Tab-separated table of C-alpha atoms in Angstrom:
chain	number	residue	atom	x	y	z
A	176	PHE	CA	115.901	-31.617	79.498
A	177	ASP	CA	115.860	-32.657	83.115
A	178	GLY	CA	112.579	-34.290	84.023
A	179	THR	CA	110.770	-37.449	84.962
A	180	LEU	CA	110.154	-40.359	82.605
A	181	ASP	CA	106.472	-39.394	82.372
A	182	GLN	CA	107.436	-35.870	81.330
A	183	LEU	CA	109.737	-37.247	78.637
A	184	ARG	CA	106.921	-39.426	77.331
A	185	GLN	CA	104.640	-36.390	77.181
A	186	VAL	CA	107.253	-34.568	75.091
A	187	ASP	CA	107.471	-37.554	72.732
A	188	ALA	CA	103.691	-37.651	72.407
A	189	ARG	CA	103.562	-33.935	71.583
A	190	LYS	CA	106.236	-34.394	68.923
A	191	ALA	CA	104.245	-37.235	67.366
A	192	ASP	CA	101.048	-35.155	67.435
A	193	ALA	CA	102.818	-32.204	65.794
A	194	ALA	CA	104.270	-34.440	63.086
A	195	ARG	CA	100.883	-36.009	62.419
A	196	GLN	CA	99.219	-32.603	62.130
A	197	ALA	CA	101.863	-31.405	59.652
A	198	ILE	CA	101.452	-34.515	57.490
A	199	GLU	CA	97.641	-34.391	57.618
A	200	ASP	CA	97.737	-30.695	56.631
A	201	LYS	CA	99.947	-31.536	53.641
A	202	ILE	CA	97.630	-34.351	52.527
A	203	ASP	CA	94.656	-31.987	52.863
A	204	SER	CA	96.461	-29.396	50.733
A	205	ILE	CA	97.308	-31.961	48.048
A	206	GLY	CA	93.750	-33.281	48.153
A	207	ALA	CA	92.471	-29.780	47.423
A	208	SER	CA	94.988	-28.316	44.971
A	209	GLY	CA	97.326	-31.145	44.037
A	210	ASP	CA	101.094	-30.821	43.917
A	211	ALA	CA	102.754	-29.410	40.803
A	212	ALA	CA	106.210	-30.747	41.667
A	213	THR	CA	105.033	-34.351	41.682
A	214	GLY	CA	102.160	-34.027	39.208
A	215	LEU	CA	99.512	-34.963	41.746
A	216	VAL	CA	95.976	-33.707	41.121
A	217	GLY	CA	93.583	-32.203	43.668
A	218	LEU	CA	89.838	-31.820	43.794
A	219	LEU	CA	90.068	-28.257	42.467
A	220	ASN	CA	92.123	-28.906	39.329
A	221	ILE	CA	90.735	-32.052	37.741
A	222	ALA	CA	91.409	-32.091	34.017
A	223	ASN	CA	88.364	-32.291	31.738
A	224	ALA	CA	85.921	-31.460	34.528
A	225	GLN	CA	82.884	-29.591	33.261
A	226	THR	CA	82.460	-25.851	33.750
A	227	TYR	CA	79.471	-23.554	33.935
A	228	THR	CA	79.631	-19.813	33.325
A	229	ILE	CA	77.716	-17.881	35.959
A	230	THR	CA	75.518	-15.283	34.272
A	231	ALA	CA	74.802	-11.806	35.577
A	232	GLY	CA	71.554	-11.129	37.368
A	233	ALA	CA	69.139	-8.280	36.738
A	234	GLY	CA	71.471	-5.988	38.670
A	235	GLY	CA	74.330	-6.698	36.265
A	236	GLN	CA	76.628	-8.752	38.479
A	237	THR	CA	77.316	-12.451	38.980
A	238	THR	CA	78.143	-12.452	42.691
A	239	TRP	CA	75.513	-13.599	45.158
A	240	ASN	CA	75.910	-11.381	48.197
A	241	THR	CA	78.554	-8.778	47.438
A	242	GLY	CA	78.691	-5.597	45.390
A	243	ALA	CA	76.172	-2.842	44.859
A	244	THR	CA	73.480	-5.039	43.301
A	245	PRO	CA	73.753	-8.616	44.633
A	246	LYS	CA	71.567	-11.320	43.164
A	247	THR	CA	68.089	-12.079	44.415
A	248	GLY	CA	67.316	-15.391	46.079
A	249	LEU	CA	65.625	-16.667	42.931
A	250	GLU	CA	68.665	-15.703	40.842
A	251	VAL	CA	70.899	-17.638	43.233
A	252	ILE	CA	68.605	-20.655	42.913
A	253	LYS	CA	68.892	-20.366	39.131
A	254	ASP	CA	72.702	-20.483	39.355
A	255	MET	CA	72.610	-23.545	41.587
A	256	ASN	CA	70.115	-25.399	39.421
A	257	SER	CA	71.877	-24.465	36.179
A	258	ALA	CA	75.182	-25.863	37.428
A	259	VAL	CA	73.525	-29.142	38.390
A	260	HIS	CA	71.503	-29.444	35.196
A	261	THR	CA	74.609	-28.836	33.065
A	262	ILE	CA	76.049	-32.150	34.251
A	263	VAL	CA	72.773	-33.981	33.774
A	264	THR	CA	72.087	-32.651	30.283
A	265	THR	CA	75.607	-32.864	28.836
A	266	THR	CA	75.943	-36.486	29.938
A	267	LYS	CA	72.371	-37.320	28.861
A	268	GLU	CA	71.571	-38.334	32.463
A	269	ALA	CA	74.493	-40.752	32.644
A	270	GLU	CA	75.771	-38.572	35.486
A	271	LYS	CA	73.503	-37.324	38.263
A	272	PRO	CA	75.375	-35.218	40.831
A	273	ASP	CA	74.336	-35.449	44.465
A	274	THR	CA	76.660	-33.001	46.239
A	275	MET	CA	77.323	-29.272	46.001
A	276	LEU	CA	80.228	-27.511	47.711
A	277	LEU	CA	80.312	-23.761	48.346
A	278	PRO	CA	82.739	-21.242	49.862
A	279	VAL	CA	82.032	-20.844	53.566
A	280	ASP	CA	80.567	-17.339	53.297
A	281	LYS	CA	78.327	-18.286	50.360
A	282	TYR	CA	77.036	-21.304	52.255
A	283	ALA	CA	76.356	-19.166	55.322
A	284	TYR	CA	74.549	-16.649	53.126
A	285	ILE	CA	72.123	-19.109	51.498
A	286	ALA	CA	71.606	-20.923	54.809
A	287	SER	CA	70.500	-17.754	56.606
A	288	THR	CA	68.881	-15.613	53.905
A	289	PRO	CA	65.155	-15.838	53.084
A	290	LEU	CA	64.348	-16.802	49.515
A	291	GLN	CA	62.239	-13.660	49.191
A	292	ALA	CA	61.176	-10.827	51.470
A	293	GLY	CA	58.721	-12.081	54.056
A	294	SER	CA	59.479	-15.755	53.408
A	295	ASP	CA	60.313	-18.124	56.274
A	296	THR	CA	62.169	-20.435	53.873
A	297	THR	CA	65.860	-19.862	53.243
A	298	ILE	CA	67.507	-20.142	49.848
A	299	LEU	CA	69.209	-23.362	50.951
A	300	GLN	CA	66.010	-24.930	52.273
A	301	PHE	CA	64.140	-24.164	49.066
A	302	PHE	CA	66.928	-25.564	46.902
A	303	LEU	CA	67.240	-28.840	48.823
A	304	ARG	CA	63.468	-29.346	48.926
A	305	ASN	CA	63.113	-28.930	45.193
A	306	SER	CA	66.312	-30.257	43.647
A	307	PRO	CA	65.711	-33.686	42.058
A	308	TYR	CA	69.418	-34.526	42.327
A	309	ILE	CA	71.336	-32.703	45.067
A	310	THR	CA	70.956	-34.194	48.538
A	311	SER	CA	73.794	-32.358	50.277
A	312	VAL	CA	75.120	-28.780	50.147
A	313	GLU	CA	78.239	-28.213	52.240
A	314	PRO	CA	80.762	-25.440	52.937
A	315	TRP	CA	84.435	-25.829	52.003
A	316	ASP	CA	86.921	-23.079	52.734
A	317	LYS	CA	89.226	-24.096	49.860
A	318	LEU	CA	86.672	-22.787	47.341
A	319	THR	CA	87.141	-19.167	48.411
A	320	GLY	CA	89.225	-17.562	45.660
A	321	ALA	CA	89.696	-20.926	43.911
A	322	GLY	CA	88.097	-19.801	40.654
A	323	ALA	CA	89.555	-17.850	37.725
A	324	GLY	CA	90.346	-14.267	38.522
A	325	PRO	CA	90.543	-15.292	41.339
A	326	THR	CA	86.848	-15.607	42.077
A	327	ASN	CA	84.787	-17.776	44.371
A	328	ARG	CA	83.947	-21.236	43.053
A	329	MET	CA	80.935	-23.519	43.339
A	330	MET	CA	81.568	-27.212	42.803
A	331	VAL	CA	79.034	-29.923	41.945
A	332	TYR	CA	79.860	-33.622	41.757
A	333	ARG	CA	78.800	-37.192	42.371
A	334	ARG	CA	80.157	-38.303	45.744
A	335	ASP	CA	81.105	-41.847	44.906
A	336	PRO	CA	84.500	-43.585	45.132
A	337	ASP	CA	83.727	-45.123	41.758
A	338	ALA	CA	83.785	-41.582	40.327
A	339	LEU	CA	86.649	-40.017	42.288
A	340	GLN	CA	88.587	-40.541	45.470
A	341	LEU	CA	91.517	-39.224	47.481
A	342	VAL	CA	93.994	-42.094	47.370
A	343	ILE	CA	95.972	-42.657	50.588
A	344	PRO	CA	97.950	-45.891	50.249
A	345	GLN	CA	99.711	-45.300	53.569
A	346	GLU	CA	97.880	-43.759	56.513
A	347	PHE	CA	99.919	-41.843	59.067
A	348	GLU	CA	102.201	-44.143	61.009
A	349	SER	CA	104.727	-43.307	63.715
A	350	PHE	CA	107.459	-45.518	65.102
A	351	PRO	CA	108.898	-45.848	68.612
A	352	PRO	CA	111.203	-42.999	69.693
A	353	GLU	CA	114.905	-43.404	68.975
A	354	GLN	CA	117.580	-41.745	71.046
A	355	GLU	CA	120.172	-39.708	69.166
A	356	GLY	CA	122.491	-38.168	71.687
A	357	LEU	CA	120.364	-36.036	73.970
A	358	ASN	CA	117.541	-35.858	71.456
A	359	SER	CA	114.568	-38.129	70.938
A	360	VAL	CA	113.697	-38.814	67.282
A	361	ILE	CA	110.328	-40.204	66.181
A	362	ALA	CA	110.202	-41.445	62.605
A	363	CYS	CA	106.790	-41.202	60.913
A	364	HIS	CA	105.367	-41.349	57.415
A	365	ALA	CA	102.259	-41.302	55.231
A	366	ARG	CA	101.652	-41.378	51.485
A	367	THR	CA	99.046	-40.022	49.103
A	368	ALA	CA	98.527	-40.307	45.358
A	369	GLY	CA	96.292	-37.250	45.271
A	370	VAL	CA	92.784	-37.309	43.822
A	371	GLN	CA	92.052	-39.945	41.198
A	372	CYS	CA	89.066	-39.049	39.009
A	373	TYR	CA	87.573	-41.802	36.884
A	374	TYR	CA	84.602	-39.847	35.517
A	375	PRO	CA	85.599	-36.186	35.059
A	376	MET	CA	82.237	-35.383	33.464
A	377	SER	CA	80.662	-36.080	36.860
A	378	ILE	CA	82.338	-32.915	38.209
A	379	LEU	CA	81.568	-29.278	37.457
A	380	TYR	CA	83.179	-25.977	38.462
A	381	ALA	CA	81.226	-22.702	38.396
A	382	ASP	CA	83.315	-19.593	39.073
A	383	GLY	CA	82.181	-16.101	39.910
A	384	ILE	CA	79.605	-16.500	42.650
């Protein structure tokens, strides 16, 4: 490479940015699905988490917005409430979830679809207004195909570091460039212990939406 010192510094900065992105992507992957080789656990495979079986609607299918007879808005609300209430009832109110995660397309569907024909209230608006527990419903792309089958998964949990957290003992760190022949080498590192769950009954998976 034949260039100015500033150009060389720009190359070093791009290398550091690329390394950081690769490490952050790996941590994100472990945080979602864990890592079988090292035994790390992710948010989607927590042992002893609760499960809820999505029931079929009047049209005979469990899915919300796909297939020949998708569920009505009220049937979707029933699924959402049933998942939440499963945690509350099985723990005798010891656990009260506050967050629901949905696949991106399911979130977009409930956020833009009226609860019933002629209504100016969406499914999402109605749910948040009336749920005594859930304060936040958010999309997460990792839930698409994450369920058994594979199917799409809904996840409900208590967002609290006392219940679960992604442990990162070493944030990304890069060191000054080192010259090795004609190459510039930038050492960098980060560490994660995956997701640590202290109250697995505070988490619920519902597959098949």
